[in-house]
Coordinates of C-alpha atoms in Angstrom, one line a residue:
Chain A
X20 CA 49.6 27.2 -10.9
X21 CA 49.3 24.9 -8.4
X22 CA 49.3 27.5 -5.2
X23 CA 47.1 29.1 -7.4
X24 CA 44.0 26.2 -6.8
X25 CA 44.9 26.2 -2.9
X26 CA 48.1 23.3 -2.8
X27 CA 51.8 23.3 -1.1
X28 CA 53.1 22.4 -3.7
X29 CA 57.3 21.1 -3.7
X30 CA 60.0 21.3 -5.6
X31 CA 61.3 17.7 -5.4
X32 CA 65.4 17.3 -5.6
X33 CA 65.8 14.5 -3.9
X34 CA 64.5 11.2 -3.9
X35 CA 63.3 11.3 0.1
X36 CA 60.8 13.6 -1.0
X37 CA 59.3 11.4 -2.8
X38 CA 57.6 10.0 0.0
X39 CA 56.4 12.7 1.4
X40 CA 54.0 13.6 -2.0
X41 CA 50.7 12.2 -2.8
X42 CA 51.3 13.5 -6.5
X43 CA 53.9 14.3 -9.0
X44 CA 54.4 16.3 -12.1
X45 CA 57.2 16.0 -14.0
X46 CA 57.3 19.1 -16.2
X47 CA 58.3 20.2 -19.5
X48 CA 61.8 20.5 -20.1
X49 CA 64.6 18.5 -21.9
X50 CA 63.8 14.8 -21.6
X51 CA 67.4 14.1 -22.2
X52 CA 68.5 15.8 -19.1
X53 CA 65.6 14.9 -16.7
X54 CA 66.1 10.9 -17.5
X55 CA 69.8 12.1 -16.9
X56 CA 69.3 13.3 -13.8
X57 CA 66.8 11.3 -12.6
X58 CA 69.5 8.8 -13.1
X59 CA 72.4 10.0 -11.7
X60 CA 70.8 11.0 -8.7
X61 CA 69.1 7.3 -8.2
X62 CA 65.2 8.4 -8.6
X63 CA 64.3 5.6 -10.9
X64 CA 63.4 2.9 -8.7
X65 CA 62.3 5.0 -6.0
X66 CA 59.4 6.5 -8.2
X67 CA 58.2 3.8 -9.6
X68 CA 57.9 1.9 -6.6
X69 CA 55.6 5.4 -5.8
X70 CA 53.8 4.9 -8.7
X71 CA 53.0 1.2 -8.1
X72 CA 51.9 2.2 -4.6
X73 CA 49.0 4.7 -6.1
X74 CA 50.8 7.8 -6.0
X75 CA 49.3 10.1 -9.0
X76 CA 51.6 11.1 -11.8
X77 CA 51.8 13.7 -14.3
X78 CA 54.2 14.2 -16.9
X79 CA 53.7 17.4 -19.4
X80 CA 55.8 17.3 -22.9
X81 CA 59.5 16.0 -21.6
X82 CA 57.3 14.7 -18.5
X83 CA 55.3 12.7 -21.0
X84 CA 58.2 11.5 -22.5
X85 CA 60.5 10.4 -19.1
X86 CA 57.3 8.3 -18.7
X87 CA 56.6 6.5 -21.6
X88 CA 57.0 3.0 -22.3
X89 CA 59.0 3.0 -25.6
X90 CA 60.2 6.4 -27.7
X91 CA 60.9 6.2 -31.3
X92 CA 63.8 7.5 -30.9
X93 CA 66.8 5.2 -29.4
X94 CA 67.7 7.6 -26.5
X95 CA 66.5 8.8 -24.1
X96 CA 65.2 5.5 -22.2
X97 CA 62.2 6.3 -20.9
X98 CA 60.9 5.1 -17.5
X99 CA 57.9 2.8 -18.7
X100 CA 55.3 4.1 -16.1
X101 CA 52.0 4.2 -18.2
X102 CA 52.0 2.4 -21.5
X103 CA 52.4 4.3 -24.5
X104 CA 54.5 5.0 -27.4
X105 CA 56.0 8.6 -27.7
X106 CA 58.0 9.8 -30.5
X107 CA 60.1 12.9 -29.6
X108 CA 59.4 16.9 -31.7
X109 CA 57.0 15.3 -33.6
X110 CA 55.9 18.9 -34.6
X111 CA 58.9 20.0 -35.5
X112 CA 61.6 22.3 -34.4
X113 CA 61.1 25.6 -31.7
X114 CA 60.2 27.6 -35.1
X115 CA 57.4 25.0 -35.9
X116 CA 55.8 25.5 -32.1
X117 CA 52.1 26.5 -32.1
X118 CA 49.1 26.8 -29.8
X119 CA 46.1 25.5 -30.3
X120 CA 42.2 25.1 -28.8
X121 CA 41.6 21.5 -27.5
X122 CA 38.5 19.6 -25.9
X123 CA 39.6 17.2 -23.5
X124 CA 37.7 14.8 -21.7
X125 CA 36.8 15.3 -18.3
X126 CA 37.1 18.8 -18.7
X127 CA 34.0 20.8 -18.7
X128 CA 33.3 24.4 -20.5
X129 CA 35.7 25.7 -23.2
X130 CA 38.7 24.1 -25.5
X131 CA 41.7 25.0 -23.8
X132 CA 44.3 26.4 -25.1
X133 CA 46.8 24.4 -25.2
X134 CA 51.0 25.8 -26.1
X135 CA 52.9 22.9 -27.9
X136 CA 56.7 23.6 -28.0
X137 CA 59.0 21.4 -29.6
X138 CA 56.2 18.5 -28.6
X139 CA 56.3 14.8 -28.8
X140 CA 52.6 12.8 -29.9
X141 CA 51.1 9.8 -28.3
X142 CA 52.0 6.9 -31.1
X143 CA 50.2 3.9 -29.6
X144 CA 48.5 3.3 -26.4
X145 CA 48.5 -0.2 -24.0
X146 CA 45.4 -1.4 -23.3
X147 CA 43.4 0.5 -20.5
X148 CA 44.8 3.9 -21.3
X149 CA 42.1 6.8 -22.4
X150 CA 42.8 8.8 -25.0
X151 CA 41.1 12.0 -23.5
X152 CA 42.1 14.5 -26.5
X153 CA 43.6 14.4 -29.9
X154 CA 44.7 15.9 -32.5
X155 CA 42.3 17.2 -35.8
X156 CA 43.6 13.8 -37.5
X157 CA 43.1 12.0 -34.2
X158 CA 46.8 11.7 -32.0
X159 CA 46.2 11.4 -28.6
X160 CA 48.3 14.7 -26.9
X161 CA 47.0 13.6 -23.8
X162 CA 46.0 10.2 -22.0
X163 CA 45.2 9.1 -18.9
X164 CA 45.3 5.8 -16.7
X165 CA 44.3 5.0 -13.0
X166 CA 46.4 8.1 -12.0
X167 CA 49.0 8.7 -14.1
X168 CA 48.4 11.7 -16.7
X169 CA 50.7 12.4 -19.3
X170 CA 50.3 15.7 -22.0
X171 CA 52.1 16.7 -25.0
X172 CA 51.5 20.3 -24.3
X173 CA 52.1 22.8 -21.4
X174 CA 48.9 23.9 -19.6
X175 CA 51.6 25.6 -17.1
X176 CA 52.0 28.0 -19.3
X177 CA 48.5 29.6 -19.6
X178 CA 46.6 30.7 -17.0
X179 CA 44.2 27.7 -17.2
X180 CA 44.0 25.7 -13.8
X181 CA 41.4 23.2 -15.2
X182 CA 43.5 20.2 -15.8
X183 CA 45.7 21.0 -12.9
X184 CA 42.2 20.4 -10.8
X185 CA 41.9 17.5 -12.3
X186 CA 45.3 15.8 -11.0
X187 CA 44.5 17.3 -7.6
X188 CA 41.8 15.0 -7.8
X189 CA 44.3 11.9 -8.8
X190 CA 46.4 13.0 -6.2
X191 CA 43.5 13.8 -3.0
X192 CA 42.4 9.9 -4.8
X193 CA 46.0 8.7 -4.0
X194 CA 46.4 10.3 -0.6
X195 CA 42.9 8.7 1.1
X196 CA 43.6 5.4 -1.0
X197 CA 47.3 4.6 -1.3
X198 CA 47.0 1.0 -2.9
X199 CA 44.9 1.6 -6.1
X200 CA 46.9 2.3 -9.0
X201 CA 45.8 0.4 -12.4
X202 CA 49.1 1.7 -13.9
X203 CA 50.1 -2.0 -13.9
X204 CA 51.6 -1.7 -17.2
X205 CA 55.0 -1.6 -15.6
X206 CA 57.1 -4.5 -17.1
X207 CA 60.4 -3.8 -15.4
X208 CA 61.7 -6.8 -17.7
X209 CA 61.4 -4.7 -20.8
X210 CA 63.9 -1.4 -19.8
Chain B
X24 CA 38.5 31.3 -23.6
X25 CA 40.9 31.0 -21.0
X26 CA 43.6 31.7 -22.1
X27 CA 45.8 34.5 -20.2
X28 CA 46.0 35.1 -16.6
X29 CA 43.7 36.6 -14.0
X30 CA 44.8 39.7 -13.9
X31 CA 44.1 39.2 -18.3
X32 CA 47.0 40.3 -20.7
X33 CA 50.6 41.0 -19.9
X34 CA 52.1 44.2 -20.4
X35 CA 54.3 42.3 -22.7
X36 CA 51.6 40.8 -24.6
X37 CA 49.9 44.4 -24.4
X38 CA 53.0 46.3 -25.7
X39 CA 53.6 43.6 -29.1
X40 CA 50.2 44.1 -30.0
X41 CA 50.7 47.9 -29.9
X42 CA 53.4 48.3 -31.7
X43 CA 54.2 45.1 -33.6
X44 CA 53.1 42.7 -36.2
X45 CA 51.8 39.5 -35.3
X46 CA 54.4 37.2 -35.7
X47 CA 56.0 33.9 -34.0
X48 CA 54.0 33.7 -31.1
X49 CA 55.2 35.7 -27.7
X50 CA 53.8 32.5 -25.6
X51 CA 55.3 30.0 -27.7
X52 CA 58.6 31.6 -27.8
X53 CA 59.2 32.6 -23.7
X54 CA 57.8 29.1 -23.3
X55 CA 61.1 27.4 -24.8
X56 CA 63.0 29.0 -22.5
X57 CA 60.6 28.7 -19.2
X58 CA 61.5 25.0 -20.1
X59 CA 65.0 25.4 -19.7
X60 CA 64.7 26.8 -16.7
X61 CA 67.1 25.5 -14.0
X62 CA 69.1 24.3 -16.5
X63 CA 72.6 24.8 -18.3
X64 CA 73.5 25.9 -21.5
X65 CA 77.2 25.4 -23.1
X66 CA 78.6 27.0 -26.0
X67 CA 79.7 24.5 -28.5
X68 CA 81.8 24.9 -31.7
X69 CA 81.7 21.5 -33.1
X70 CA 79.3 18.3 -33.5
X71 CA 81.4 16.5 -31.3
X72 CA 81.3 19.3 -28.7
X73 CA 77.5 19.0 -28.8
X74 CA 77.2 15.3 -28.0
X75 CA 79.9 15.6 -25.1
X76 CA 77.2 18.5 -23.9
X77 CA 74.5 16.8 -24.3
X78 CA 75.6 13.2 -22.7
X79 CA 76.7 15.8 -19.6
X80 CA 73.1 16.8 -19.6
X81 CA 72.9 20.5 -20.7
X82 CA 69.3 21.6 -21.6
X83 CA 70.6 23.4 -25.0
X84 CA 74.0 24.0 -27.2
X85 CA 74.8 27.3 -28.0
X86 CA 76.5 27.1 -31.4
X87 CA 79.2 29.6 -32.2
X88 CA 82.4 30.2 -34.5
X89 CA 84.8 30.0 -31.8
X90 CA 84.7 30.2 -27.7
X91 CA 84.4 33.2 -26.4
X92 CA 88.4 33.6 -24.8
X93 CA 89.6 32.4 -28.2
X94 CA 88.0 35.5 -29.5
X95 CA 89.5 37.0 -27.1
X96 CA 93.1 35.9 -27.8
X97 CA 93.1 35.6 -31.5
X98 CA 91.1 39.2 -32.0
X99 CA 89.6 39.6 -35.3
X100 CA 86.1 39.3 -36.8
X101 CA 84.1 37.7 -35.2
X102 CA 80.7 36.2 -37.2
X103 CA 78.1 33.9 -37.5
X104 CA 79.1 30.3 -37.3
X105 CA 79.7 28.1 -40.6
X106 CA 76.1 26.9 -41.7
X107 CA 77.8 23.4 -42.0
X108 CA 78.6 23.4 -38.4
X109 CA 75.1 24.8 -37.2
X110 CA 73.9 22.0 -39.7
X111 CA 76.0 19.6 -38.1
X112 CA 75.4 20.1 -34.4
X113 CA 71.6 20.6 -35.2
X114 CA 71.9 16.9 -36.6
X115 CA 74.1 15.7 -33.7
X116 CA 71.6 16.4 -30.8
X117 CA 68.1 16.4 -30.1
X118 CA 67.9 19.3 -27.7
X119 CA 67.9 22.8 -28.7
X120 CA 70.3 24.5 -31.0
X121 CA 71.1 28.0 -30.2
X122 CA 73.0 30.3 -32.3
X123 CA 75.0 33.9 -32.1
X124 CA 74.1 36.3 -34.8
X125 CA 75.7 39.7 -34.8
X126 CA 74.4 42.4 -32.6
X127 CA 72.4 44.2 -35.6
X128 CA 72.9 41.3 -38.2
X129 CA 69.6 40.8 -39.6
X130 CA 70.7 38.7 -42.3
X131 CA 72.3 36.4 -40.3
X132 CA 69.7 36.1 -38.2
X133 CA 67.5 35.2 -41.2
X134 CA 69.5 32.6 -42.0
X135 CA 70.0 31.2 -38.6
X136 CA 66.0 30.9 -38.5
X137 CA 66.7 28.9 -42.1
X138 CA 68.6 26.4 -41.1
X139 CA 66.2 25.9 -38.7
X140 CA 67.6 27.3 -35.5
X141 CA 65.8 27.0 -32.0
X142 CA 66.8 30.8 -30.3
X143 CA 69.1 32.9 -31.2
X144 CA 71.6 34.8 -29.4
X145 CA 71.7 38.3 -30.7
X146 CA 75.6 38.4 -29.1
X147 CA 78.1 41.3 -27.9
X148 CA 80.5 38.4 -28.3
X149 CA 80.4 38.5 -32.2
X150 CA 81.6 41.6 -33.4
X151 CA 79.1 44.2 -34.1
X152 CA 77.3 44.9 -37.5
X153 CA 75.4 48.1 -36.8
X154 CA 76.5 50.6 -34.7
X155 CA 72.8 51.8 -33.4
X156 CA 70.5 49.6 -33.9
X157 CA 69.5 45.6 -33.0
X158 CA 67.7 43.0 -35.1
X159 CA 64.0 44.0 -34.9
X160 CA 63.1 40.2 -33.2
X161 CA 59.3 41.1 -33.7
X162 CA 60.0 39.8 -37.7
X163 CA 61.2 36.0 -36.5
X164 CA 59.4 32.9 -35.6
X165 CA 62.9 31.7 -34.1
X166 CA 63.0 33.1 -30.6
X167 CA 66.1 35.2 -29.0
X168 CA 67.9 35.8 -26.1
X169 CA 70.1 39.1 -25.3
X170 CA 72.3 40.5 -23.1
X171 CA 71.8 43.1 -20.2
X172 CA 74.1 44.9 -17.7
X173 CA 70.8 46.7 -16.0
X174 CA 67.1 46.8 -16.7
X175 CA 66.9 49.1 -19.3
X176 CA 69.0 47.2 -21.4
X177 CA 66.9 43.9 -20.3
X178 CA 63.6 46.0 -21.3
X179 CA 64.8 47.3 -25.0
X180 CA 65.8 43.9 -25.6
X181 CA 62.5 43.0 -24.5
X182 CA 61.1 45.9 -26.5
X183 CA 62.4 44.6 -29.4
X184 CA 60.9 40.8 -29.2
X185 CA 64.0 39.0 -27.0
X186 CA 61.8 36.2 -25.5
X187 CA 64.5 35.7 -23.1
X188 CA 67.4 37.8 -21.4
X189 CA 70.9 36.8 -20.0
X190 CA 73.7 38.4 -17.9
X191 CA 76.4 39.8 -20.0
X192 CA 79.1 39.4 -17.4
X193 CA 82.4 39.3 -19.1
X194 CA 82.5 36.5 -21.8
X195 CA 85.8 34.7 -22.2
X196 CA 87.4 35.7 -19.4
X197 CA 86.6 32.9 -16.6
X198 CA 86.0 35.4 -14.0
X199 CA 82.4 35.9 -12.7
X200 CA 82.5 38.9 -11.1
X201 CA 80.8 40.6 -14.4
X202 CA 78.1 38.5 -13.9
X203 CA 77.6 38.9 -10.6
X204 CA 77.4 42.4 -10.8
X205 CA 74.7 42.8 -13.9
X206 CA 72.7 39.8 -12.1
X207 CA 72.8 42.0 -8.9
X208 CA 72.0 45.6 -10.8
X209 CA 68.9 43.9 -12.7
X210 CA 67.7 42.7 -9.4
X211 CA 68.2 46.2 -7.9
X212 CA 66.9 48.0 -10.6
X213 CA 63.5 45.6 -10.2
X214 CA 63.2 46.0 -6.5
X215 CA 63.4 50.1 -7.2
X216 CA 60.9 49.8 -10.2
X217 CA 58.3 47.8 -8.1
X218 CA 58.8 49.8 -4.6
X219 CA 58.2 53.2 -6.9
X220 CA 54.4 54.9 -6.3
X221 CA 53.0 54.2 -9.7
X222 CA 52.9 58.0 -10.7
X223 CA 57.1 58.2 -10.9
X224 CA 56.9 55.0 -13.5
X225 CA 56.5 57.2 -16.6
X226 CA 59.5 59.0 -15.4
X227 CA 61.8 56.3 -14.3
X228 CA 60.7 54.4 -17.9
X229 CA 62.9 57.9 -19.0
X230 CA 65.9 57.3 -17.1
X231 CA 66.1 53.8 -17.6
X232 CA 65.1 54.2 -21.4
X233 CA 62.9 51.5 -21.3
X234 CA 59.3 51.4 -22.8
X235 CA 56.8 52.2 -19.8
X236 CA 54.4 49.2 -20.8
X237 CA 57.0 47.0 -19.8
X238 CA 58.4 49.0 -16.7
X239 CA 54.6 49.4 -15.5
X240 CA 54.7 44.8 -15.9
X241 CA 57.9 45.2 -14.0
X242 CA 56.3 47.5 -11.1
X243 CA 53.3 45.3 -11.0
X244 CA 55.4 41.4 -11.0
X245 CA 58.5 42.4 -9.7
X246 CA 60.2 40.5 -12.2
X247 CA 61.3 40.8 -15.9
X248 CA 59.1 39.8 -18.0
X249 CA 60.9 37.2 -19.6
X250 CA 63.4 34.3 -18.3
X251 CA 66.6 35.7 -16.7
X252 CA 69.7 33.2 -16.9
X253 CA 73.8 34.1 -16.6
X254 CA 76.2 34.2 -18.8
X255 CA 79.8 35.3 -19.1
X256 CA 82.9 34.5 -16.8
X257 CA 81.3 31.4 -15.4
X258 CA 84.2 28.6 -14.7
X259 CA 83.0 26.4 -12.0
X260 CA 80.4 24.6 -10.4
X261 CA 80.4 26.9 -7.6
X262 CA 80.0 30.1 -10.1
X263 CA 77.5 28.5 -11.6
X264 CA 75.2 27.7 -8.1
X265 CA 76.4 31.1 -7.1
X266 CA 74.5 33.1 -9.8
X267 CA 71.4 30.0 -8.8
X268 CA 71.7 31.3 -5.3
X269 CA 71.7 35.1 -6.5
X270 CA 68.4 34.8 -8.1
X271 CA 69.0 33.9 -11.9
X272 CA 66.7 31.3 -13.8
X273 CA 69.8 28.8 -15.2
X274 CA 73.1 29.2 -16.9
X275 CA 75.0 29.7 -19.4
X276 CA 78.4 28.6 -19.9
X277 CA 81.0 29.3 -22.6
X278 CA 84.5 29.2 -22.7
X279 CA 84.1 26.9 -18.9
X280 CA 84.1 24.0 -20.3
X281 CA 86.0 23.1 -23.5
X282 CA 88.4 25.4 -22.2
X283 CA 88.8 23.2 -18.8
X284 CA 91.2 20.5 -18.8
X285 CA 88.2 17.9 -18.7
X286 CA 85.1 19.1 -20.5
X287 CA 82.9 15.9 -20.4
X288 CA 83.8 15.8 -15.9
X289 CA 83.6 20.1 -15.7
X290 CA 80.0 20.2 -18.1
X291 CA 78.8 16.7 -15.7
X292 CA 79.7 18.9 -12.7
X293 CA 78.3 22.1 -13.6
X294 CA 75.0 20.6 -14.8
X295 CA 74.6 18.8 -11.6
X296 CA 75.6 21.9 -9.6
X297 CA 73.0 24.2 -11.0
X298 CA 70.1 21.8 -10.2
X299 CA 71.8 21.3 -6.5
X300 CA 73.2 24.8 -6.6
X301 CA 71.5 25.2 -2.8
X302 CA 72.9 22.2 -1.3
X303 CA 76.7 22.9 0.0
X304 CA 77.4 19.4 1.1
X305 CA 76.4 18.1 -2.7
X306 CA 78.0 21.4 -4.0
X307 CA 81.4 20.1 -2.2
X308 CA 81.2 16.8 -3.3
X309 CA 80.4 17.6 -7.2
X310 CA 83.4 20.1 -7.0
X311 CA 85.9 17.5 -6.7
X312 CA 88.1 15.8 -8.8
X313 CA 87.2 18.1 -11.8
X314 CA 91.0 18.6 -13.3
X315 CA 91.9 22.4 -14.1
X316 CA 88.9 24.9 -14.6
X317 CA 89.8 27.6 -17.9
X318 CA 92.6 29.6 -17.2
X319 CA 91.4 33.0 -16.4
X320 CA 92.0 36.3 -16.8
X321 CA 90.8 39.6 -14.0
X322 CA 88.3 40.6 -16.5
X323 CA 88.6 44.5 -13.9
X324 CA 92.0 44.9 -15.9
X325 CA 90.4 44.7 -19.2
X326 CA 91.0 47.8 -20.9
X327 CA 87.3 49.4 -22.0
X328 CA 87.9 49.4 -25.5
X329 CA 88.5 45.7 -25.0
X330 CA 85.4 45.0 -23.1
X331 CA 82.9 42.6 -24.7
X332 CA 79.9 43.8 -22.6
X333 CA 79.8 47.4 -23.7
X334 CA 79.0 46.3 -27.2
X335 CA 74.9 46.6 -27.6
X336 CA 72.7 49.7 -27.5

């Protein structure tokens, strides 16, 4: 997707690379194994120091999750890097997944289709983050603040480069002005 | 709307809307397992099993009746796990519960998708319930993932609504070199499919007995349509980067680890492995201190009629 709209884009496996990106996503997957990994392999600190320094940040489904502030569920501990509340499969189980047609702020022309699999839901959001779509009863699957984007659905998975143009834009933001993040909701006190 | 790709709809996408009803959602089911991509996925008998899995980091629990090699050893039927176990494990973990069925078993199946199962895994390692014919996968919201040797086995499971393939290889037996060889022949059999002049596709969709909508998605991607992971004989950390480094999407592991001497270090190391599975210095140090991998057997002096991976049509 992202070669697709003209980037060189990286896999990132270890933490050095971190600072050689103006932009991360951190994709779907199993949240309980990417907070694992991120772990073991000693990212935590690393990233958020990133974060705090402006870089742009994107997590989709698990991505959302890793960087939530609080989960309703007890485990996994999430990385509290833009202030929200997330609770885990909120849909449902894999035979519950759906797609569906969303507006979403700051993207222009038609709802996108947008593939929920197994997919948390935005809870309750800090102070300062947008709710830029929601749910028919009025969730927020997807938020933003300074640069940091986080979606309950995959929009890796259709052939819709819209809202990966969007974080290029967080991300060209980040490279020409490192120092401007207002994701300032980080409270390492609370993890 | 813009929805599919550039190029618009997938042969895949083309040949379900042909010729089957619209059910489950082809997107929504391949995406679960583009997510667990890179990632490992270890059978599991037991709730406990699952946790020790899931604090090692595995993307998914496969849930079965017993490990593959103790199918192996004790011989017998081999079915569908207990519902209280599936029930159990389901309830134990919060990442995906998979589940064998019978090769065939539709009723299984049906009540695997019950319970509320995440894939299933229409299996060669269960003993089969029809001689001639799989589950039609097309009826099921619950995703599945089969077996191949080659890519006309990869394509009729394909054909028949598998949202996700693996390597047969030869389950239970610790030894890899199964795998290796139907990761390699799926590889080979793609490179020959795409390098082929378009007008010889009808004709190789013949000798492959595959469906030409999906050999013609083959030709034109030069990949399978679906996510491509191993399974069967892996032991190790370094048989699991080994079929990373061949080309496969992620893992699966049976009988590896609760077969090993210590499952919670030999599951830590082979998750850790498959995500560094191209970096030898972390490869060496992740491979030490493990305790005994499963005891093995040369899965080349299995007798045929005791093979697992010639089970499925």
């Amino acid at each position: 997707m992202l070669r697709k709209i003209g980037i060189d884009a990286i896999e990132v496996r270890k933490v050095q690379q971190l600072s050689e990106i103006d932009g991360l996503i951190i994709p779907g997957g199993e949240s309980t194994t990417i907070v694992k990994l991120l772990t073991r392999f000693e990212f935590v600190d690393h990233l958020r120091e990133r974060v705090n320094c402006g870089m742009a940040l994107w997590g989709t489904c698990a991505g959302m999750i890793v960087i939530a502030r609080e989960l309703a569920d007890p485990y996994p501990i999430p990385l509290n890097l833009i202030d929200i509340s997330v609770a885990r499969n909120y849909f449902g189980r894999q035979v519950d997944s759906f797609e569906a047609e969303l507006h979403i702020e700051g993207i222009n022309g038609d709802p996108m289709r947008a593939v929920f699999i197994r997919a948390p839901i935005v809870q309750t959001v800090g102070e300062g983050v947008k709710q830029i779509a929601s749910t028919d009863d009025g969730q927020a699957v997807a938020v933003k603040k300074g640069r940091v984007l986080a979606t309950s659905f995959h929009p890796e998975l259709t052939g819709d480069t819209r809202l990966h143009t969007l974080f290029l834009k967080l991300a060209k933001e980040a490279q020409e002005d490192p120092r401007q993040n207002s994701s300032t909701a980080v409270n390492p006190s609370s993890i | 709307m813009a929805t599919s790709t550039s190029n618009g709809t997938t042969g895949a996408q083309r040949w379900k809307e042909m010729s089957k009803p619209e059910v489950g959602d082809w997107r929504v089911k391949g995406g679960l397992a583009q997510m667990l991509k890179g990632g490992v996925i270890m059978d599991v008998v037991t709730p406990d099993q699952a946790k020790v899995a899931e604090d090692a980091g595995a993307v998914s629990v496969m849930a079965l009746e017993r490990v593959p090699s103790d199918i192996r050893r004790d011989g017998g039927v081999a079915r569908m796990s207990d519902p209280d176990l599936i029930s159990g494990i389901i309830n134990a973990v919060s990442i995906p519960v998979m589940a064998k069925a019978r090769i065939g078993h539709f009723v299984e199946a049906q009540i695997l998708e019950a319970l509320g199962v995440d894939y299933c895994d229409e299996s060669e390692v269960l003993t089969p319930a029809d001689n001639e014919y799989h589950i039609d996968k097309w009826q099921y919201k619950m995703p599945y993932v089969c077996g191949a040797r080659n890519i006309g086995e990869a394509l009729r499971r394909i054909g028949e609504g598998a949202a996700m393939i693996r390597t047969k290889g030869e389950a239970g037996t610790g030894d890899i070199v199964h795998a290796v060889t139907h990761a390699r022949q799926i590889q080979a059999d793609i490179r020959t499919i795409q390098n082929m002049p378009t007008e010889e596709l009808m004709s190789a969709s013949r000798d492959f007995q595959a469906p030409y909508e999906l050999v013609v998605e083959v030709h034109r991607t030069g990949k399978l349509p679906v996510v491509n992971f191993a399974a069967g004989g892996i032991a190790t950390p370094a048989d699991a980067a080994l079929l990373m480094q061949i080309g496969v999407e992620g893992v699966f592991v049976g009988s590896g680890i609760f077969k090993s001497s210590n499952p919670a270090k030999m599951a830590d190391a082979i998750v850790r492995a498959t995500t560094h599975y191209n970096d030898p210095d972390m490869l060496a140090e992740i491979s030490q201190g493990l305790g005994d991998a499963m005891p093995g057997i040369e899965a080349n002096k299995v007798p045929e009629t005791e093979q697992l991976q010639t089970r499925g049509w």
